[in-house]
């Protein structure tokens, strides 16, 4: 994709979404910033003329439809979706997780990603020139869980299935879909990791983190590829985090 391409970034009001959105703006993309809070989205935009703040509840189908309708009305097409919005969900063993907390996590992390991908896919399939790219934010939890993370981990494993299915279904329409799995990028959401997080052996230990700007660099790498080329899965982590092997 080239400068002037139209991107939608969900969860753009804070954390990784904000970092990714700003990197896309700096690279010349026009970016629709989606998230729950207009004030946070406008802070992300920071007056950039290529940014538009569009408050959205990704778990609500009508809200997501309005988001993509506004993007098409503003810029005429959708070239890139970064499906980033998510929640860490409840913590506890599976018998301690309230059903309503499970449902809320699935609603944001999985149904939200589906709804946004559904709208983006439809726009990319119909527009001329046809096609576009969807990048789903998975997680290290799409590979291995942390203790007490059944709701979050289940949704991130499901994102992998969603990514594979979109990739296959998108082939006839020049729609590429890939997934970025991130481990310990330094954001407000992951601040507790640097101070101490529960390990598989029950101990609580701090883990290394890395600058979230490197996640944005990885997303840009994927986003700038021509549509005949795809990064299917990309994993980016703090080098010495307890992920590979036995810690």
GROMACS .gro file of C-alpha atoms in nm:
model
  247
    1UNK     CA    1   0.000   0.000   0.000
    2UNK     CA    2   0.112   0.354  -0.072
    3UNK     CA    3   0.075   0.692   0.096
    4UNK     CA    4  -0.286   0.809   0.094
    5UNK     CA    5  -0.427   0.464   0.160
    6UNK     CA    6  -0.722   0.456   0.398
    7UNK     CA    7  -0.680   0.269   0.727
    8UNK     CA    8  -0.918   0.191   1.011
    9UNK     CA    9  -0.758   0.128   1.352
   10UNK     CA   10  -0.976   0.003   1.637
   11UNK     CA   11  -0.885   0.063   1.998
   12UNK     CA   12  -0.706   0.376   1.875
   13UNK     CA   13  -0.766   0.584   2.187
   14UNK     CA   14  -0.480   0.440   2.391
   15UNK     CA   15  -0.201   0.184   2.412
   16UNK     CA   16  -0.095  -0.006   2.102
   17UNK     CA   17  -0.383   0.132   1.898
   18UNK     CA   18  -0.265   0.488   1.955
   19UNK     CA   19   0.097   0.401   1.870
   20UNK     CA   20  -0.006   0.213   1.554
   21UNK     CA   21  -0.245   0.485   1.439
   22UNK     CA   22   0.016   0.759   1.480
   23UNK     CA   23   0.275   0.553   1.292
   24UNK     CA   24   0.031   0.505   1.002
   25UNK     CA   25  -0.041   0.879   0.997
   26UNK     CA   26   0.330   0.956   0.990
   27UNK     CA   27   0.365   0.713   0.699
   28UNK     CA   28   0.105   0.902   0.498
   29UNK     CA   29  -0.204   0.690   0.558
   30UNK     CA   30  -0.542   0.850   0.613
   31UNK     CA   31  -0.663   0.695   0.938
   32UNK     CA   32  -1.007   0.645   1.091
   33UNK     CA   33  -0.960   0.623   1.466
   34UNK     CA   34  -1.218   0.395   1.629
   35UNK     CA   35  -1.271   0.356   2.001
   36UNK     CA   36  -1.519   0.422   2.278
   37UNK     CA   37  -1.406   0.771   2.389
   38UNK     CA   38  -1.401   1.068   2.152
   39UNK     CA   39  -1.163   1.267   2.373
   40UNK     CA   40  -0.905   0.987   2.370
   41UNK     CA   41  -0.939   0.946   1.993
   42UNK     CA   42  -0.890   1.318   1.941
   43UNK     CA   43  -0.578   1.304   2.157
   44UNK     CA   44  -0.447   1.031   1.928
   45UNK     CA   45  -0.528   1.241   1.621
   46UNK     CA   46  -0.338   1.539   1.768
   47UNK     CA   47  -0.470   1.767   1.496
   48UNK     CA   48  -0.345   1.554   1.206
   49UNK     CA   49  -0.546   1.644   0.892
   50UNK     CA   50  -0.542   1.280   0.778
   51UNK     CA   51  -0.712   1.154   1.093
   52UNK     CA   52  -1.080   1.135   1.182
   53UNK     CA   53  -1.213   1.030   1.524
   54UNK     CA   54  -1.513   0.797   1.506
   55UNK     CA   55  -1.641   0.677   1.846
   56UNK     CA   56  -1.736   0.311   1.809
   57UNK     CA   57  -1.839   0.014   2.020
   58UNK     CA   58  -1.682  -0.275   1.829
   59UNK     CA   59  -1.909  -0.526   2.004
   60UNK     CA   60  -2.219  -0.356   1.857
   61UNK     CA   61  -2.300  -0.441   1.496
   62UNK     CA   62  -2.487  -0.117   1.428
   63UNK     CA   63  -2.204   0.092   1.570
   64UNK     CA   64  -1.948  -0.090   1.354
   65UNK     CA   65  -2.166  -0.046   1.045
   66UNK     CA   66  -2.182   0.329   1.114
   67UNK     CA   67  -1.803   0.338   1.149
   68UNK     CA   68  -1.737   0.185   0.809
   69UNK     CA   69  -2.018   0.383   0.648
   70UNK     CA   70  -1.855   0.704   0.772
   71UNK     CA   71  -1.514   0.594   0.641
   72UNK     CA   72  -1.651   0.519   0.295
   73UNK     CA   73  -1.845   0.847   0.293
   74UNK     CA   74  -1.532   1.040   0.392
   75UNK     CA   75  -1.270   0.872   0.176
   76UNK     CA   76  -1.456   0.640  -0.060
   77UNK     CA   77  -1.278   0.316   0.028
   78UNK     CA   78  -1.108   0.102   0.295
   79UNK     CA   79  -0.755  -0.023   0.226
   80UNK     CA   80  -0.647  -0.144   0.569
   81UNK     CA   81  -0.812  -0.261   0.890
   82UNK     CA   82  -0.603  -0.301   1.203
   83UNK     CA   83  -0.827  -0.506   1.431
   84UNK     CA   84  -0.667  -0.398   1.758
   85UNK     CA   85  -0.946  -0.333   2.010
   86UNK     CA   86  -0.946  -0.573   2.301
   87UNK     CA   87  -0.977  -0.629   2.672
   88UNK     CA   88  -0.773  -0.843   2.909
   89UNK     CA   89  -1.090  -0.991   3.056
   90UNK     CA   90  -1.137  -1.152   3.397
   91UNK     CA   91  -0.857  -1.321   3.588
   92UNK     CA   92  -0.909  -1.650   3.768
   93UNK     CA   93  -0.946  -2.021   3.714
   94UNK     CA   94  -1.233  -2.117   3.487
   95UNK     CA   95  -1.469  -2.195   3.775
   96UNK     CA   96  -1.411  -1.844   3.914
   97UNK     CA   97  -1.500  -1.658   3.592
   98UNK     CA   98  -1.847  -1.507   3.588
   99UNK     CA   99  -2.049  -1.588   3.278
  100UNK     CA  100  -2.117  -1.220   3.213
  101UNK     CA  101  -1.741  -1.146   3.223
  102UNK     CA  102  -1.676  -1.429   2.977
  103UNK     CA  103  -1.948  -1.297   2.745
  104UNK     CA  104  -1.815  -0.941   2.762
  105UNK     CA  105  -1.461  -1.057   2.676
  106UNK     CA  106  -1.583  -1.262   2.382
  107UNK     CA  107  -1.796  -0.968   2.269
  108UNK     CA  108  -1.505  -0.728   2.249
  109UNK     CA  109  -1.213  -0.952   2.155
  110UNK     CA  110  -1.379  -1.194   1.915
  111UNK     CA  111  -1.720  -1.069   1.806
  112UNK     CA  112  -1.577  -0.717   1.776
  113UNK     CA  113  -1.298  -0.841   1.550
  114UNK     CA  114  -1.549  -1.039   1.342
  115UNK     CA  115  -1.785  -0.742   1.301
  116UNK     CA  116  -1.506  -0.508   1.193
  117UNK     CA  117  -1.353  -0.764   0.956
  118UNK     CA  118  -1.698  -0.834   0.813
  119UNK     CA  119  -1.755  -0.468   0.727
  120UNK     CA  120  -1.402  -0.417   0.599
  121UNK     CA  121  -1.420  -0.731   0.382
  122UNK     CA  122  -1.747  -0.617   0.226
  123UNK     CA  123  -1.603  -0.274   0.146
  124UNK     CA  124  -1.280  -0.417   0.004
  125UNK     CA  125  -1.468  -0.669  -0.208
  126UNK     CA  126  -1.701  -0.405  -0.358
  127UNK     CA  127  -1.460  -0.117  -0.416
  128UNK     CA  128  -1.254  -0.042  -0.726
  129UNK     CA  129  -0.970  -0.112  -0.739
  130UNK     CA  130  -1.072  -0.418  -0.544
  131UNK     CA  131  -0.895  -0.548  -0.235
  132UNK     CA  132  -0.728  -0.450   0.088
  133UNK     CA  133  -0.557  -0.587   0.396
  134UNK     CA  134  -0.679  -0.691   0.742
  135UNK     CA  135  -0.433  -0.722   1.029
  136UNK     CA  136  -0.569  -0.893   1.340
  137UNK     CA  137  -0.406  -0.836   1.677
  138UNK     CA  138  -0.370  -1.179   1.831
  139UNK     CA  139  -0.143  -1.227   2.129
  140UNK     CA  140   0.121  -1.453   2.274
  141UNK     CA  141  -0.189  -1.608   2.431
  142UNK     CA  142  -0.282  -1.730   2.083
  143UNK     CA  143   0.009  -1.974   2.137
  144UNK     CA  144   0.033  -2.031   2.513
  145UNK     CA  145  -0.185  -1.910   2.803
  146UNK     CA  146  -0.099  -1.733   3.121
  147UNK     CA  147  -0.246  -1.875   3.442
  148UNK     CA  148  -0.603  -1.761   3.507
  149UNK     CA  149  -0.668  -1.627   3.155
  150UNK     CA  150  -0.928  -1.865   3.009
  151UNK     CA  151  -1.152  -1.596   2.859
  152UNK     CA  152  -0.871  -1.391   2.705
  153UNK     CA  153  -0.678  -1.694   2.581
  154UNK     CA  154  -0.986  -1.854   2.424
  155UNK     CA  155  -1.062  -1.539   2.229
  156UNK     CA  156  -0.704  -1.506   2.104
  157UNK     CA  157  -0.693  -1.867   1.989
  158UNK     CA  158  -1.020  -1.795   1.806
  159UNK     CA  159  -0.863  -1.491   1.638
  160UNK     CA  160  -0.615  -1.729   1.474
  161UNK     CA  161  -0.902  -1.925   1.322
  162UNK     CA  162  -1.066  -1.603   1.208
  163UNK     CA  163  -0.741  -1.490   1.046
  164UNK     CA  164  -0.697  -1.815   0.857
  165UNK     CA  165  -1.057  -1.813   0.734
  166UNK     CA  166  -1.044  -1.451   0.617
  167UNK     CA  167  -0.716  -1.523   0.437
  168UNK     CA  168  -0.876  -1.808   0.248
  169UNK     CA  169  -1.205  -1.634   0.174
  170UNK     CA  170  -1.026  -1.318   0.064
  171UNK     CA  171  -0.811  -1.474  -0.208
  172UNK     CA  172  -1.054  -1.421  -0.497
  173UNK     CA  173  -1.096  -1.052  -0.406
  174UNK     CA  174  -0.733  -0.943  -0.342
  175UNK     CA  175  -0.800  -0.926   0.031
  176UNK     CA  176  -0.499  -1.026   0.240
  177UNK     CA  177  -0.526  -1.107   0.609
  178UNK     CA  178  -0.248  -1.156   0.863
  179UNK     CA  179  -0.205  -1.169   1.237
  180UNK     CA  180   0.044  -1.006   1.471
  181UNK     CA  181   0.103  -1.178   1.805
  182UNK     CA  182   0.256  -0.946   2.064
  183UNK     CA  183   0.429  -1.034   2.389
  184UNK     CA  184   0.499  -0.772   2.655
  185UNK     CA  185   0.491  -0.447   2.460
  186UNK     CA  186   0.512  -0.166   2.715
  187UNK     CA  187   0.172   0.004   2.745
  188UNK     CA  188  -0.056   0.111   3.030
  189UNK     CA  189  -0.242  -0.219   2.990
  190UNK     CA  190   0.076  -0.422   3.045
  191UNK     CA  191   0.236  -0.206   3.317
  192UNK     CA  192   0.184  -0.475   3.580
  193UNK     CA  193   0.400  -0.718   3.381
  194UNK     CA  194   0.711  -0.512   3.452
  195UNK     CA  195   0.639  -0.515   3.827
  196UNK     CA  196   0.525  -0.874   3.867
  197UNK     CA  197   0.291  -1.123   3.705
  198UNK     CA  198   0.189  -1.476   3.800
  199UNK     CA  199   0.391  -1.754   3.636
  200UNK     CA  200   0.294  -2.112   3.555
  201UNK     CA  201   0.465  -2.237   3.874
  202UNK     CA  202   0.253  -2.004   4.087
  203UNK     CA  203   0.530  -1.754   4.159
  204UNK     CA  204   0.498  -1.384   4.083
  205UNK     CA  205   0.789  -1.232   3.893
  206UNK     CA  206   0.852  -0.926   3.678
  207UNK     CA  207   0.899  -0.982   3.307
  208UNK     CA  208   1.089  -0.779   3.046
  209UNK     CA  209   0.895  -0.550   2.815
  210UNK     CA  210   0.983  -0.370   2.491
  211UNK     CA  211   0.901  -0.037   2.330
  212UNK     CA  212   0.556  -0.041   2.170
  213UNK     CA  213   0.697   0.161   1.878
  214UNK     CA  214   0.846  -0.164   1.748
  215UNK     CA  215   0.494  -0.308   1.720
  216UNK     CA  216   0.398  -0.014   1.502
  217UNK     CA  217   0.706  -0.078   1.287
  218UNK     CA  218   0.594  -0.440   1.242
  219UNK     CA  219   0.241  -0.335   1.147
  220UNK     CA  220   0.384  -0.091   0.893
  221UNK     CA  221   0.594  -0.369   0.745
  222UNK     CA  222   0.280  -0.576   0.693
  223UNK     CA  223   0.067  -0.284   0.576
  224UNK     CA  224   0.310  -0.161   0.311
  225UNK     CA  225   0.332  -0.492   0.127
  226UNK     CA  226   0.162  -0.527  -0.212
  227UNK     CA  227  -0.158  -0.727  -0.196
  228UNK     CA  228   0.002  -1.024  -0.373
  229UNK     CA  229   0.227  -1.067  -0.067
  230UNK     CA  230   0.120  -1.146   0.289
  231UNK     CA  231   0.275  -1.186   0.631
  232UNK     CA  232   0.040  -1.456   0.757
  233UNK     CA  233   0.162  -1.462   1.117
  234UNK     CA  234   0.417  -1.238   1.286
  235UNK     CA  235   0.526  -1.281   1.648
  236UNK     CA  236   0.705  -0.995   1.825
  237UNK     CA  237   0.810  -1.021   2.189
  238UNK     CA  238   1.053  -0.897   2.448
  239UNK     CA  239   1.355  -1.118   2.373
  240UNK     CA  240   1.384  -1.276   2.716
  241UNK     CA  241   1.020  -1.301   2.819
  242UNK     CA  242   0.912  -1.647   2.943
  243UNK     CA  243   0.758  -1.775   2.622
  244UNK     CA  244   0.998  -1.998   2.431
  245UNK     CA  245   1.085  -2.324   2.604
  246UNK     CA  246   1.048  -2.347   2.980
  247UNK     CA  247   1.069  -1.982   3.072
   0.00000   0.00000   0.00000
